[in-house]
Coordinates of C-alpha atoms in Angstrom, one line a residue:
M84 CA -11.3 9.5 -31.5
S85 CA -12.0 10.9 -28.0
E86 CA -9.4 12.4 -25.7
R87 CA -9.9 9.5 -23.3
D88 CA -9.4 6.9 -26.1
S89 CA -6.3 8.8 -27.1
D90 CA -5.1 8.8 -23.5
Q91 CA -5.6 5.0 -23.3
K92 CA -3.8 4.4 -26.6
L93 CA -0.8 6.5 -25.5
S94 CA -0.5 4.4 -22.3
Q95 CA 0.4 1.3 -24.4
T96 CA 3.8 3.0 -25.3
E97 CA 4.9 3.6 -21.7
G98 CA 7.7 1.6 -20.1
T99 CA 8.0 0.4 -16.6
E100 CA 11.5 -1.1 -16.4
E101 CA 14.8 0.1 -15.0
L102 CA 18.2 -1.5 -15.9
E103 CA 20.8 0.5 -14.0
S104 CA 21.8 0.9 -10.5
V105 CA 20.1 3.4 -8.3
E106 CA 23.2 5.5 -8.3
K107 CA 23.0 5.8 -12.1
A108 CA 19.3 6.3 -12.1
E109 CA 19.6 9.3 -9.8
T110 CA 22.2 11.0 -12.1
P111 CA 20.2 12.5 -15.0
P112 CA 22.0 13.0 -18.4
A113 CA 23.8 16.2 -18.9
E114 CA 21.2 17.5 -21.4
F115 CA 18.5 17.5 -18.7
N116 CA 17.7 20.9 -17.5
S117 CA 17.5 20.7 -13.7
K118 CA 14.9 23.4 -13.5
L119 CA 12.8 21.6 -16.1
E120 CA 13.2 18.3 -14.3
R121 CA 12.1 19.9 -11.0
R122 CA 9.1 21.3 -12.8
V123 CA 8.2 17.8 -14.1
L124 CA 8.5 16.3 -10.7
W125 CA 6.4 19.1 -9.1
K126 CA 3.6 18.4 -11.6
L127 CA 3.7 14.7 -11.0
D128 CA 3.7 15.2 -7.3
T129 CA 0.9 17.7 -7.3
R130 CA -1.3 16.2 -10.0
I131 CA -1.0 12.5 -9.4
L132 CA 0.0 11.8 -5.8
P133 CA -2.9 13.7 -4.2
I134 CA -5.3 11.5 -6.3
L135 CA -3.6 8.3 -5.2
A136 CA -3.5 9.5 -1.6
L137 CA -7.3 10.2 -1.7
L138 CA -8.0 6.8 -3.2
F139 CA -5.9 5.0 -0.6
L140 CA -7.3 7.1 2.2
C141 CA -10.8 6.0 1.1
S142 CA -9.8 2.4 0.9
F143 CA -8.6 2.5 4.5
F144 CA -11.7 4.3 5.6
D145 CA -14.0 1.7 4.2
R146 CA -12.0 -1.3 5.4
T147 CA -11.4 -0.1 9.0
N148 CA -14.7 1.6 9.6
V149 CA -16.1 -1.7 10.7
G150 CA -14.1 -1.2 13.9
N151 CA -15.7 2.2 14.5
A152 CA -19.1 0.8 13.7
R153 CA -18.6 -1.9 16.3
L154 CA -18.3 0.7 19.0
Y155 CA -21.8 2.1 18.0
G156 CA -23.7 -1.2 18.2
L157 CA -23.1 -3.0 14.9
E158 CA -23.0 -6.5 16.5
D159 CA -26.1 -6.0 18.7
E160 CA -28.3 -4.6 16.0
I161 CA -27.7 -7.3 13.4
H162 CA -27.4 -10.0 16.1
I163 CA -24.0 -11.4 15.5
T164 CA -21.5 -12.9 17.9
D165 CA -17.8 -11.9 18.3
H166 CA -16.8 -15.0 16.3
Q167 CA -19.2 -14.1 13.5
Y168 CA -17.9 -10.5 13.5
D169 CA -14.3 -12.0 13.1
T170 CA -15.5 -14.3 10.4
G171 CA -16.8 -11.3 8.4
L172 CA -13.5 -9.6 8.7
A173 CA -11.6 -12.7 7.6
V174 CA -13.8 -13.1 4.5
F175 CA -12.8 -9.6 3.5
Y176 CA -9.1 -10.5 3.5
A177 CA -9.8 -13.8 1.6
T178 CA -11.3 -12.0 -1.4
Y179 CA -8.9 -9.1 -1.0
I180 CA -6.0 -11.4 -1.5
F181 CA -7.7 -13.3 -4.3
G182 CA -8.1 -10.2 -6.4
E183 CA -4.6 -8.8 -6.2
I184 CA -2.6 -10.7 -8.8
P185 CA -5.3 -10.8 -11.5
S186 CA -5.9 -7.1 -11.1
N187 CA -2.3 -6.3 -11.6
L188 CA -2.0 -8.5 -14.7
I189 CA -4.8 -6.8 -16.4
L190 CA -3.9 -3.3 -15.3
K191 CA -1.9 -2.5 -18.5
K192 CA -4.6 -3.7 -20.8
V193 CA -7.5 -1.8 -19.1
T194 CA -5.2 1.2 -18.3
P195 CA -4.6 2.7 -14.8
S196 CA -6.8 5.8 -15.4
V197 CA -9.8 3.5 -15.9
W198 CA -9.1 0.6 -13.6
L199 CA -8.0 2.3 -10.4
P200 CA -10.9 4.9 -10.3
C201 CA -13.4 2.2 -11.2
L202 CA -12.3 0.0 -8.3
A203 CA -12.8 3.0 -5.9
F204 CA -16.2 3.8 -7.3
F205 CA -17.5 0.2 -6.9
W206 CA -16.1 -0.4 -3.4
G207 CA -17.7 2.9 -2.4
I208 CA -21.1 1.6 -3.5
V209 CA -20.5 -1.7 -1.7
A210 CA -19.4 0.2 1.5
M211 CA -22.6 2.2 1.4
S212 CA -24.6 -1.0 1.1
T213 CA -23.1 -2.1 4.4
G214 CA -25.2 0.6 6.0
F215 CA -28.4 -1.4 5.1
I216 CA -27.4 -4.9 6.2
K217 CA -29.8 -6.8 8.4
S218 CA -28.1 -10.1 9.2
F219 CA -24.8 -12.1 9.5
G220 CA -25.3 -13.3 5.9
H221 CA -25.6 -9.8 4.6
F222 CA -22.5 -8.8 6.6
V223 CA -20.4 -11.6 5.1
V224 CA -21.5 -10.9 1.5
V225 CA -20.8 -7.2 1.5
R226 CA -17.4 -7.7 3.2
A227 CA -16.5 -10.3 0.6
I228 CA -17.4 -8.0 -2.3
L229 CA -15.6 -5.1 -0.6
G230 CA -12.4 -7.1 -0.4
L231 CA -12.6 -8.1 -4.0
C232 CA -13.0 -4.5 -5.1
E233 CA -10.3 -3.1 -2.8
G234 CA -7.7 -5.8 -3.5
G235 CA -6.4 -4.4 -6.7
L236 CA -5.8 -0.9 -5.5
L237 CA -2.5 -1.0 -3.7
P238 CA -0.6 -3.3 -6.0
G239 CA -1.9 -1.3 -8.9
M240 CA -0.7 2.0 -7.4
I241 CA 2.7 0.6 -6.8
L242 CA 3.0 -0.7 -10.4
Y243 CA 1.6 2.6 -11.6
L244 CA 4.1 4.7 -9.6
S245 CA 7.0 2.6 -10.8
S246 CA 6.1 3.6 -14.4
I247 CA 6.3 7.4 -13.8
Y248 CA 9.1 7.8 -11.2
T249 CA 12.7 6.6 -11.2
R250 CA 13.9 3.9 -8.8
G251 CA 15.4 6.4 -6.3
E252 CA 12.3 8.5 -6.2
L253 CA 9.8 5.7 -5.3
A254 CA 10.0 5.3 -1.5
I255 CA 9.2 8.9 -0.6
R256 CA 6.2 8.9 -3.0
I257 CA 4.9 5.7 -1.6
G258 CA 5.4 7.2 1.9
I259 CA 3.4 10.3 0.9
F260 CA 0.3 8.3 -0.2
Y261 CA 0.7 5.7 2.5
T262 CA 0.8 8.4 5.1
S263 CA -2.9 8.9 4.1
A264 CA -3.4 5.4 5.6
S265 CA -2.1 6.5 9.0
L266 CA -4.1 9.7 8.7
S267 CA -7.2 7.7 7.9
G268 CA -6.8 6.1 11.3
A269 CA -6.8 9.6 12.8
F270 CA -9.6 11.2 10.8
S271 CA -11.8 8.1 10.6
G272 CA -12.1 8.3 14.4
L273 CA -12.9 12.0 14.4
L274 CA -15.3 11.7 11.5
A275 CA -17.0 8.6 12.9
R276 CA -17.5 10.6 16.1
A277 CA -19.1 13.4 14.2
I278 CA -21.2 11.1 12.0
S279 CA -22.5 9.2 15.0
E280 CA -24.5 12.3 15.9
L281 CA -26.7 11.5 13.0
G282 CA -27.9 8.4 14.8
G283 CA -31.7 8.0 14.6
R284 CA -32.1 10.3 11.6
G285 CA -33.9 8.6 8.7
G286 CA -34.5 5.7 11.1
L287 CA -30.9 4.6 10.8
S288 CA -28.5 4.0 13.6
S289 CA -25.1 5.8 14.1
W290 CA -23.1 2.9 12.7
R291 CA -25.2 2.7 9.5
W292 CA -24.6 6.4 8.8
I293 CA -20.8 5.8 9.2
F294 CA -20.8 3.2 6.4
I295 CA -23.2 5.3 4.2
I296 CA -21.3 8.6 4.3
F297 CA -17.8 7.1 4.0
G298 CA -19.0 4.9 1.1
L299 CA -20.4 7.9 -0.6
L300 CA -17.1 9.7 -0.2
S301 CA -15.2 6.8 -1.8
A302 CA -17.6 6.6 -4.8
T303 CA -17.3 10.4 -5.3
V304 CA -13.5 10.3 -5.2
G305 CA -13.4 7.3 -7.6
F306 CA -15.7 9.1 -10.1
T307 CA -13.6 12.3 -9.9
A308 CA -10.3 10.4 -10.3
F309 CA -11.6 8.8 -13.5
W310 CA -11.4 12.3 -15.2
L311 CA -8.1 13.5 -13.6
L312 CA -5.7 10.5 -13.4
P313 CA -3.4 10.1 -16.5
N314 CA -2.2 6.7 -17.7
G315 CA 1.4 7.9 -17.5
V316 CA 3.9 10.6 -18.3
A317 CA 3.5 10.2 -22.1
S318 CA -0.3 10.9 -22.0
A319 CA -0.4 13.4 -19.1
K320 CA -2.2 16.4 -20.4
F321 CA -0.9 18.7 -17.7
F322 CA 2.6 18.6 -19.3
K323 CA 3.9 21.1 -21.8
P324 CA 5.6 19.4 -24.8
E325 CA 9.1 20.0 -23.4
E326 CA 8.1 18.8 -20.0
R327 CA 6.6 15.6 -21.5
E328 CA 9.8 15.0 -23.4
C329 CA 11.9 15.4 -20.2
A330 CA 9.6 13.1 -18.2
I331 CA 10.0 10.4 -20.8
K332 CA 13.7 10.8 -21.2
R333 CA 14.2 10.6 -17.4
L334 CA 12.7 7.2 -17.4
H335 CA 14.5 6.0 -20.5
A336 CA 17.8 7.2 -19.0
Q337 CA 17.6 4.6 -16.3
G338 CA 18.1 2.0 -19.0
G339 CA 21.6 3.3 -19.6
G340 CA 21.1 3.0 -23.3
H341 CA 20.4 -0.8 -23.2
G342 CA 16.8 -0.3 -24.4
G343 CA 14.9 -1.5 -21.3
R344 CA 12.1 1.0 -21.7
E345 CA 12.0 0.5 -25.4
Q346 CA 11.7 -3.3 -25.0
E347 CA 8.9 -2.8 -22.5
E348 CA 6.9 -0.9 -25.1
T349 CA 6.5 -4.1 -27.1
E350 CA 6.4 -6.6 -24.2
R351 CA 3.6 -9.1 -24.3
F352 CA 2.2 -11.2 -21.5
A353 CA 4.2 -14.4 -20.9
W354 CA 3.7 -17.0 -18.2
S355 CA 7.5 -17.3 -18.0
E356 CA 7.6 -13.7 -16.6
V357 CA 4.9 -14.6 -14.1
A358 CA 6.9 -17.6 -13.1
R359 CA 10.1 -15.4 -12.6
G360 CA 8.1 -13.3 -10.2
V361 CA 6.6 -16.3 -8.3
F362 CA 9.8 -18.3 -8.0
N363 CA 11.9 -15.4 -6.7
W364 CA 13.6 -15.5 -3.3
Q365 CA 13.2 -11.8 -2.8
T366 CA 9.4 -12.0 -3.3
W367 CA 9.0 -14.6 -0.5
L368 CA 11.5 -13.0 1.9
S369 CA 10.1 -9.5 1.7
A370 CA 6.5 -10.7 1.5
S371 CA 6.9 -12.9 4.6
A372 CA 8.4 -9.9 6.5
Y373 CA 5.6 -7.7 5.3
F374 CA 3.1 -10.4 6.5
G375 CA 4.3 -9.7 10.1
I376 CA 4.1 -6.0 9.6
L377 CA 0.5 -6.1 8.3
S378 CA -0.6 -8.5 11.0
G379 CA 0.3 -5.8 13.4
L380 CA -0.9 -2.9 11.3
Y381 CA -4.3 -4.4 10.5
S382 CA -5.0 -5.5 14.1
F383 CA -3.8 -2.1 15.3
G384 CA -6.3 -0.3 13.0
L385 CA -9.2 -2.6 13.6
F386 CA -9.0 -2.7 17.4
L387 CA -7.2 0.4 18.7
P388 CA -10.6 2.1 19.5
T389 CA -11.7 -1.0 21.4
I390 CA -8.4 -1.2 23.2
I391 CA -8.6 2.4 24.4
K392 CA -12.2 2.0 25.3
D393 CA -11.4 -1.0 27.4
M394 CA -8.8 1.1 29.2
G395 CA -11.7 3.1 30.7
Y396 CA -12.7 5.6 28.1
T397 CA -16.1 6.0 26.5
A398 CA -16.7 5.2 22.8
N399 CA -16.4 8.9 21.9
E400 CA -13.3 9.4 24.0
A401 CA -11.7 6.3 22.4
Q402 CA -12.2 7.8 19.0
L403 CA -10.5 11.1 20.0
W404 CA -7.6 9.4 21.9
S405 CA -6.9 7.1 18.9
V406 CA -6.0 10.1 16.7
I407 CA -2.7 11.0 18.2
P408 CA -0.7 7.8 17.6
Y409 CA -1.7 7.8 14.0
A410 CA -0.7 11.5 13.6
V411 CA 2.8 10.8 15.0
A412 CA 3.1 7.7 12.8
S413 CA 2.3 9.7 9.7
V414 CA 5.3 12.1 10.3
A415 CA 7.6 9.2 11.0
T416 CA 6.5 7.5 7.8
L417 CA 7.5 10.4 5.7
C418 CA 10.8 10.8 7.4
T419 CA 11.6 7.1 7.0
A420 CA 10.7 7.2 3.3
Y421 CA 12.8 10.3 2.7
L422 CA 15.8 8.6 4.3
S423 CA 15.2 5.5 2.3
D424 CA 15.4 7.4 -1.0
H425 CA 18.2 9.7 0.2
F426 CA 20.5 6.8 1.1
R427 CA 19.3 4.5 -1.7
V428 CA 18.4 1.6 0.7
R429 CA 15.3 -0.2 1.7
G430 CA 15.9 -3.2 3.8
I431 CA 18.6 -1.5 5.9
I432 CA 16.1 1.2 6.9
M433 CA 13.6 -1.5 7.9
L434 CA 16.2 -3.1 10.1
C435 CA 16.1 0.2 12.1
S436 CA 12.4 0.9 12.0
L437 CA 11.0 -2.5 12.9
P438 CA 12.7 -2.6 16.4
I439 CA 10.6 0.5 17.4
A440 CA 7.4 -1.5 17.0
I441 CA 9.0 -4.6 18.5
V442 CA 9.8 -2.7 21.7
G443 CA 6.2 -1.3 21.8
Y444 CA 4.6 -4.7 21.6
A445 CA 7.0 -6.2 24.1
V446 CA 6.1 -3.6 26.7
I447 CA 2.4 -3.4 26.1
A448 CA 2.0 -7.1 26.3
N449 CA 3.5 -7.2 29.8
T450 CA 2.3 -4.1 31.5
H451 CA -0.9 -3.3 33.4
I452 CA -0.3 0.5 33.7
T453 CA -2.8 2.3 31.5
S454 CA -0.7 5.3 30.7
V455 CA 2.2 3.1 29.6
K456 CA -0.1 1.0 27.4
Y457 CA -1.2 4.2 25.6
G458 CA 2.4 5.4 25.3
M459 CA 3.4 2.1 23.6
T460 CA 0.8 2.6 20.9
F461 CA 2.9 5.4 19.6
L462 CA 5.9 3.1 19.2
M463 CA 3.7 0.4 17.7
A464 CA 2.2 2.8 15.1
T465 CA 5.5 4.5 14.3
G466 CA 7.4 1.2 13.8
L467 CA 4.7 -0.4 11.7
Y468 CA 3.7 2.4 9.4
S469 CA 7.3 3.7 8.8
S470 CA 8.4 0.2 7.6
V471 CA 5.8 0.0 4.8
P472 CA 7.2 2.4 2.2
P473 CA 10.7 0.7 2.1
V474 CA 9.2 -2.8 1.9
L475 CA 6.8 -1.8 -0.9
G476 CA 9.5 0.1 -2.9
W477 CA 12.1 -2.6 -2.4
L478 CA 10.6 -5.4 -4.4
S479 CA 9.4 -3.0 -7.1
N480 CA 12.9 -1.5 -7.4
N481 CA 14.5 -4.9 -7.8
S482 CA 12.1 -6.3 -10.4
A483 CA 12.5 -5.5 -14.1
G484 CA 10.1 -6.6 -16.8
H485 CA 6.5 -5.3 -16.6
Y486 CA 4.8 -8.6 -16.0
K487 CA 7.4 -9.8 -13.5
R488 CA 7.0 -6.6 -11.6
A489 CA 3.2 -6.8 -11.8
T490 CA 3.5 -10.4 -10.4
T491 CA 6.0 -9.6 -7.6
S492 CA 4.2 -6.5 -6.4
A493 CA 0.8 -8.3 -6.3
L494 CA 2.1 -11.6 -4.9
Q495 CA 4.0 -9.7 -2.1
L496 CA 0.8 -8.0 -1.1
A497 CA -1.3 -11.2 -1.4
I498 CA 1.0 -13.0 0.9
A499 CA 1.3 -10.1 3.3
N500 CA -2.4 -9.4 3.4
A501 CA -2.9 -12.9 4.7
G502 CA -1.9 -11.1 7.9
G503 CA -5.4 -9.9 8.0
F504 CA -6.5 -13.4 9.0
V505 CA -4.2 -13.2 12.0
A506 CA -5.4 -9.7 12.8
V507 CA -9.1 -10.5 13.1
F508 CA -8.8 -13.4 15.5
I509 CA -6.1 -12.4 18.0
Y510 CA -7.9 -9.6 19.8
P511 CA -11.1 -11.2 21.1
K512 CA -13.0 -9.1 23.7
S513 CA -12.6 -12.0 26.2
Q514 CA -8.8 -11.2 26.4
G515 CA -9.2 -7.5 27.0
P516 CA -8.0 -5.1 28.2
Q517 CA -4.6 -6.8 28.5
Y518 CA -4.6 -8.7 25.1
H519 CA -1.4 -10.4 26.1
N520 CA -1.8 -13.3 23.6
G521 CA -2.5 -10.9 20.7
H522 CA 0.4 -8.6 21.4
T523 CA 2.7 -11.5 21.9
I524 CA 1.8 -13.1 18.6
V525 CA 2.4 -9.8 16.7
L526 CA 5.7 -9.4 18.6
S527 CA 6.8 -12.8 17.4
L528 CA 5.9 -12.1 13.8
L529 CA 7.7 -8.8 13.8
T530 CA 10.8 -10.3 15.3
A531 CA 10.8 -13.0 12.6
G532 CA 10.2 -10.3 10.0
W533 CA 13.3 -8.5 11.1
F534 CA 15.4 -11.6 10.5
L535 CA 13.7 -12.1 7.1
V536 CA 14.6 -8.6 6.1
L537 CA 18.2 -9.2 7.2
S538 CA 18.3 -12.3 5.0
N539 CA 17.0 -10.4 2.0
V540 CA 19.6 -7.7 2.4
L541 CA 22.3 -10.3 2.5
Y542 CA 20.8 -12.1 -0.5
C543 CA 20.7 -8.8 -2.6
W544 CA 24.3 -8.0 -1.6
K545 CA 25.4 -11.5 -2.7
V546 CA 23.7 -11.1 -6.1
N547 CA 25.3 -7.7 -6.7
R548 CA 28.7 -9.2 -5.7
D549 CA 28.2 -12.1 -8.1
K550 CA 27.3 -9.7 -10.9
A551 CA 30.4 -7.7 -10.3
N552 CA 32.4 -11.0 -10.5
G553 CA 31.0 -11.9 -13.8
K554 CA 28.7 -14.7 -12.7
Y555 CA 25.7 -13.1 -14.5
D556 CA 27.5 -12.2 -17.7
K557 CA 25.4 -14.8 -19.6
Y558 CA 22.4 -12.6 -19.1
A559 CA 24.0 -9.5 -20.7
G560 CA 21.6 -7.8 -23.0
Y561 CA 18.5 -9.4 -21.4
K562 CA 17.4 -5.9 -20.5
D563 CA 15.7 -7.1 -17.2
D564 CA 16.8 -7.6 -13.6
R565 CA 19.1 -10.5 -14.6
D566 CA 21.3 -8.1 -16.7
P567 CA 24.7 -7.6 -15.1
T568 CA 24.2 -3.8 -15.2
F569 CA 21.1 -4.0 -13.0
K570 CA 22.2 -3.6 -9.4
L571 CA 19.8 -4.6 -6.7
V572 CA 18.8 -2.2 -4.0
L573 CA 19.8 -3.3 -0.5

């Protein structure tokens, strides 16, 4: 049996469920050596997170580079209108959403070390193909396939991280790899500016080289990740025996002796678990709030270069000036994620971060001063990006049972990514450079999202109170999130 076959087989014995409160999860058993545990976390953080960050960075490169390509003549060369361009973007989100839930449900069977890198490799090939399109039909087809390939990545990574870190460690790790998304906004502009200098070589325009080179990067990262990414802590070859034992015990300790992890080892697919995920108030409240966040985030990433260009800058200057808001947002994202883990809260953090973006959109929608508009992009990026790690970690923290968690994580993202449909149609060139309608729509969605987050916080608080009062005692021993010992994170 090959090492890789052995790696895949070992993955079948890994658990993904937590059955105790975050407070208990964060207090390791006395037999844990703190120095050994720090060494385990260091290896996880340095051997796994960089790979995930690179994969996510590449996914954002390939999905948002269409905005950079637009600045260098994509529409004119393949003879498409603004509406056809928007249609191509919308098709991407349709297939992206379609692929999320099925991808998460088969992740355990195919194994993360195979599935996630393969997704990256294939979307890289598709992204490269975009550099050779000739018509609107070609544009729609490659965007559709790209969305299908990319759709499984983020929900898969959230599910994967929840199987190797404890509940109280999740947000900062999500923040670390999600920061790569905000950095992609910075670096994609810089790299697109540099790649544009290749325009004319090989008979290809600047925008074609942007797709080809970034696609090649994604395919290379995906191929490399295939050989480096483990399926989980039990099969990670970079652990010494005592480190592997510690890593496994840390995760089992969250079950408080109730056997949650052990039960997961033999858990089989059941539609009842999928239904528990679908018909869950938390899923719909958090997903609807995330819908508003992604409506702003996707429109911000797709159209920021165009917005800056319409403020009087050239295409090259727009690429350079778009870097700074993303860089600031990346720092804010890490700080917010750290605070979320430190205080063991998710929704409460979002109640503080979302108003930052709300203020930014409220001002930019109603001012004509160029310097103020640019200043507001800092608030918009900071508020949007820093709200993502808490909302992604929140639902994963509060879902126990592998297939329920797989469903809730993917369904949350499927609902939220429908915000892409909003994003691609609310910033038409005809409304620039003010874009009052687009900014107002996002402002309304973010405001509604704030109230949805508040509702979810109150709902989780009520469930915890009911568990303390014995109303969930009939679920004692269920070893999932209905168990009275499982406390929801606010």
